[in-house]
PDB file of C-alpha atoms in Angstrom:
ATOM      1  CA  UNK A   1      16.242  -2.027  25.874  1.00 55.00           C
ATOM      2  CA  UNK A   2      19.982  -1.374  25.772  1.00 59.00           C
ATOM      3  CA  UNK A   3      21.563  -1.211  22.299  1.00 69.00           C
ATOM      4  CA  UNK A   4      23.786  -4.101  21.361  1.00 79.00           C
ATOM      5  CA  UNK A   5      26.899  -4.286  19.190  1.00 87.00           C
ATOM      6  CA  UNK A   6      29.097  -1.265  18.627  1.00 91.00           C
ATOM      7  CA  UNK A   7      26.192   1.071  19.445  1.00 90.00           C
ATOM      8  CA  UNK A   8      26.027  -0.252  23.015  1.00 87.00           C
ATOM      9  CA  UNK A   9      26.404   2.683  25.408  1.00 86.00           C
ATOM     10  CA  UNK A  10      28.551   2.845  28.515  1.00 80.00           C
ATOM     11  CA  UNK A  11      26.542   3.300  31.697  1.00 74.00           C
ATOM     12  CA  UNK A  12      28.489   6.509  32.277  1.00 75.00           C
ATOM     13  CA  UNK A  13      30.200   8.309  29.377  1.00 82.00           C
ATOM     14  CA  UNK A  14      33.988   8.323  29.566  1.00 82.00           C
ATOM     15  CA  UNK A  15      35.746  11.684  29.331  1.00 82.00           C
ATOM     16  CA  UNK A  16      39.173  11.376  27.771  1.00 81.00           C
ATOM     17  CA  UNK A  17      41.336  13.579  25.584  1.00 74.00           C
ATOM     18  CA  UNK A  18      38.759  16.362  25.487  1.00 83.00           C
ATOM     19  CA  UNK A  19      36.086  13.978  24.172  1.00 85.00           C
ATOM     20  CA  UNK A  20      33.131  12.197  25.695  1.00 90.00           C
ATOM     21  CA  UNK A  21      32.961   8.510  24.738  1.00 89.00           C
ATOM     22  CA  UNK A  22      29.342   7.373  24.928  1.00 90.00           C
ATOM     23  CA  UNK A  23      29.319   4.052  23.042  1.00 90.00           C
ATOM     24  CA  UNK A  24      31.641   1.140  22.347  1.00 89.00           C
ATOM     25  CA  UNK A  25      32.057   2.595  18.831  1.00 91.00           C
ATOM     26  CA  UNK A  26      33.196   5.922  20.292  1.00 93.00           C
ATOM     27  CA  UNK A  27      35.820   4.122  22.392  1.00 89.00           C
ATOM     28  CA  UNK A  28      36.991   2.019  19.452  1.00 90.00           C
ATOM     29  CA  UNK A  29      37.334   5.090  17.232  1.00 92.00           C
ATOM     30  CA  UNK A  30      39.197   6.958  19.982  1.00 90.00           C
ATOM     31  CA  UNK A  31      41.710   4.125  20.387  1.00 89.00           C
ATOM     32  CA  UNK A  32      42.063   3.720  16.602  1.00 91.00           C
ATOM     33  CA  UNK A  33      42.922   7.421  16.353  1.00 90.00           C
ATOM     34  CA  UNK A  34      45.734   7.303  18.907  1.00 88.00           C
ATOM     35  CA  UNK A  35      49.310   7.704  17.669  1.00 89.00           C
ATOM     36  CA  UNK A  36      50.707   4.296  16.680  1.00 90.00           C
ATOM     37  CA  UNK A  37      53.051   4.016  19.675  1.00 86.00           C
ATOM     38  CA  UNK A  38      50.162   4.576  22.100  1.00 84.00           C
ATOM     39  CA  UNK A  39      47.689   2.480  20.097  1.00 83.00           C
ATOM     40  CA  UNK A  40      50.089  -0.478  20.136  1.00 86.00           C
ATOM     41  CA  UNK A  41      50.673  -0.307  23.912  1.00 82.00           C
ATOM     42  CA  UNK A  42      49.509  -3.454  25.728  1.00 78.00           C
ATOM     43  CA  UNK A  43      46.912  -1.632  27.851  1.00 77.00           C
ATOM     44  CA  UNK A  44      45.233  -0.141  24.770  1.00 82.00           C
ATOM     45  CA  UNK A  45      45.343  -3.469  22.948  1.00 82.00           C
ATOM     46  CA  UNK A  46      43.680  -5.103  25.960  1.00 78.00           C
ATOM     47  CA  UNK A  47      40.993  -2.411  25.852  1.00 81.00           C
ATOM     48  CA  UNK A  48      40.433  -3.077  22.127  1.00 84.00           C
ATOM     49  CA  UNK A  49      40.088  -6.798  22.764  1.00 81.00           C
ATOM     50  CA  UNK A  50      37.558  -6.102  25.512  1.00 79.00           C
ATOM     51  CA  UNK A  51      35.553  -3.805  23.232  1.00 85.00           C
ATOM     52  CA  UNK A  52      35.494  -6.414  20.471  1.00 85.00           C
ATOM     53  CA  UNK A  53      34.421  -9.141  22.903  1.00 79.00           C
ATOM     54  CA  UNK A  54      31.487  -7.084  24.168  1.00 81.00           C
ATOM     55  CA  UNK A  55      30.470  -5.531  20.827  1.00 85.00           C
ATOM     56  CA  UNK A  56      30.747  -8.500  18.502  1.00 84.00           C
ATOM     57  CA  UNK A  57      30.169 -11.478  20.764  1.00 78.00           C
ATOM     58  CA  UNK A  58      27.798  -9.981  23.284  1.00 74.00           C
ATOM     59  CA  UNK A  59      30.459 -11.137  25.700  1.00 64.00           C
ATOM     60  CA  UNK A  60      30.714 -10.178  29.324  1.00 62.00           C
ATOM     61  CA  UNK A  61      31.651  -6.678  30.273  1.00 63.00           C
ATOM     62  CA  UNK A  62      35.135  -6.443  31.726  1.00 62.00           C
ATOM     63  CA  UNK A  63      36.237  -4.389  34.680  1.00 69.00           C
ATOM     64  CA  UNK A  64      38.157  -1.253  33.786  1.00 72.00           C
ATOM     65  CA  UNK A  65      39.911   1.328  35.957  1.00 73.00           C
ATOM     66  CA  UNK A  66      40.759   4.683  34.384  1.00 73.00           C
ATOM     67  CA  UNK A  67      43.068   6.967  36.340  1.00 73.00           C
ATOM     68  CA  UNK A  68      41.955  10.402  35.186  1.00 70.00           C
ATOM     69  CA  UNK A  69      44.979  11.905  36.947  1.00 75.00           C
ATOM     70  CA  UNK A  70      47.234  10.278  34.346  1.00 77.00           C
ATOM     71  CA  UNK A  71      47.537  11.125  30.666  1.00 78.00           C
ATOM     72  CA  UNK A  72      46.457   8.710  27.954  1.00 74.00           C
ATOM     73  CA  UNK A  73      49.427   6.525  27.109  1.00 75.00           C
ATOM     74  CA  UNK A  74      50.787   6.505  30.651  1.00 79.00           C
ATOM     75  CA  UNK A  75      51.095   2.897  31.796  1.00 79.00           C
ATOM     76  CA  UNK A  76      48.959   3.693  34.843  1.00 77.00           C
ATOM     77  CA  UNK A  77      46.198   5.511  32.899  1.00 75.00           C
ATOM     78  CA  UNK A  78      44.026   2.443  32.318  1.00 77.00           C
ATOM     79  CA  UNK A  79      43.785  -1.023  33.822  1.00 78.00           C
ATOM     80  CA  UNK A  80      41.635  -3.780  32.327  1.00 77.00           C
ATOM     81  CA  UNK A  81      40.690  -6.793  34.440  1.00 76.00           C
ATOM     82  CA  UNK A  82      39.451 -10.111  33.098  1.00 70.00           C
ATOM     83  CA  UNK A  83      37.101 -10.761  35.990  1.00 71.00           C
ATOM     84  CA  UNK A  84      35.717  -9.352  39.209  1.00 71.00           C
ATOM     85  CA  UNK A  85      38.149 -11.261  41.429  1.00 78.00           C
ATOM     86  CA  UNK A  86      41.166  -9.764  39.634  1.00 80.00           C
ATOM     87  CA  UNK A  87      39.651  -6.274  39.879  1.00 79.00           C
ATOM     88  CA  UNK A  88      38.833  -6.610  43.583  1.00 80.00           C
ATOM     89  CA  UNK A  89      42.331  -7.893  44.390  1.00 85.00           C
ATOM     90  CA  UNK A  90      43.934  -4.956  42.546  1.00 83.00           C
ATOM     91  CA  UNK A  91      41.647  -2.440  44.278  1.00 81.00           C
ATOM     92  CA  UNK A  92      42.421  -3.905  47.709  1.00 82.00           C
ATOM     93  CA  UNK A  93      46.127  -3.398  47.050  1.00 84.00           C
ATOM     94  CA  UNK A  94      45.946  -0.068  45.199  1.00 80.00           C
ATOM     95  CA  UNK A  95      42.904   1.793  46.497  1.00 75.00           C
ATOM     96  CA  UNK A  96      43.160   1.591  50.306  1.00 65.00           C
ATOM     97  CA  UNK A  97      41.085   4.765  50.760  1.00 67.00           C
ATOM     98  CA  UNK A  98      38.288   3.152  48.712  1.00 62.00           C
ATOM     99  CA  UNK A  99      37.811   6.204  46.501  1.00 60.00           C
ATOM    100  CA  UNK A 100      37.083   4.271  43.288  1.00 62.00           C
ATOM    101  CA  UNK A 101      33.470   3.925  42.236  1.00 59.00           C
ATOM    102  CA  UNK A 102      31.644   0.771  41.292  1.00 59.00           C
ATOM    103  CA  UNK A 103      28.926   0.811  38.642  1.00 56.00           C
ATOM    104  CA  UNK A 104      26.265  -1.758  37.991  1.00 56.00           C
ATOM    105  CA  UNK A 105      26.641  -3.602  34.679  1.00 54.00           C
ATOM    106  CA  UNK A 106      23.414  -3.542  32.694  1.00 53.00           C
ATOM    107  CA  UNK A 107      22.534  -6.544  30.564  1.00 53.00           C
TER     108      UNK A 107
END
């Protein structure tokens, strides 16, 4: 059984800023520890809202694209999509070589 709430793990840990984020709590703490200017950026606030939705409401998992070639805080470092259609449309326009990976969402 997969843990629920803030202890819920990501299917694949996220490597960012020299850390490995394994759970929703790890991601929330990472974002909370960012410098204020980065923390307040719209893309990070969207990520926080997504984490809260999943952790506290058992809500649906959102679609997230992390460009590991960009530094945290760069506007193109992370993209958060509200649904699969929005994600697929963005990938069609921005990933023509189809190099992004898709991971199954566990429930």
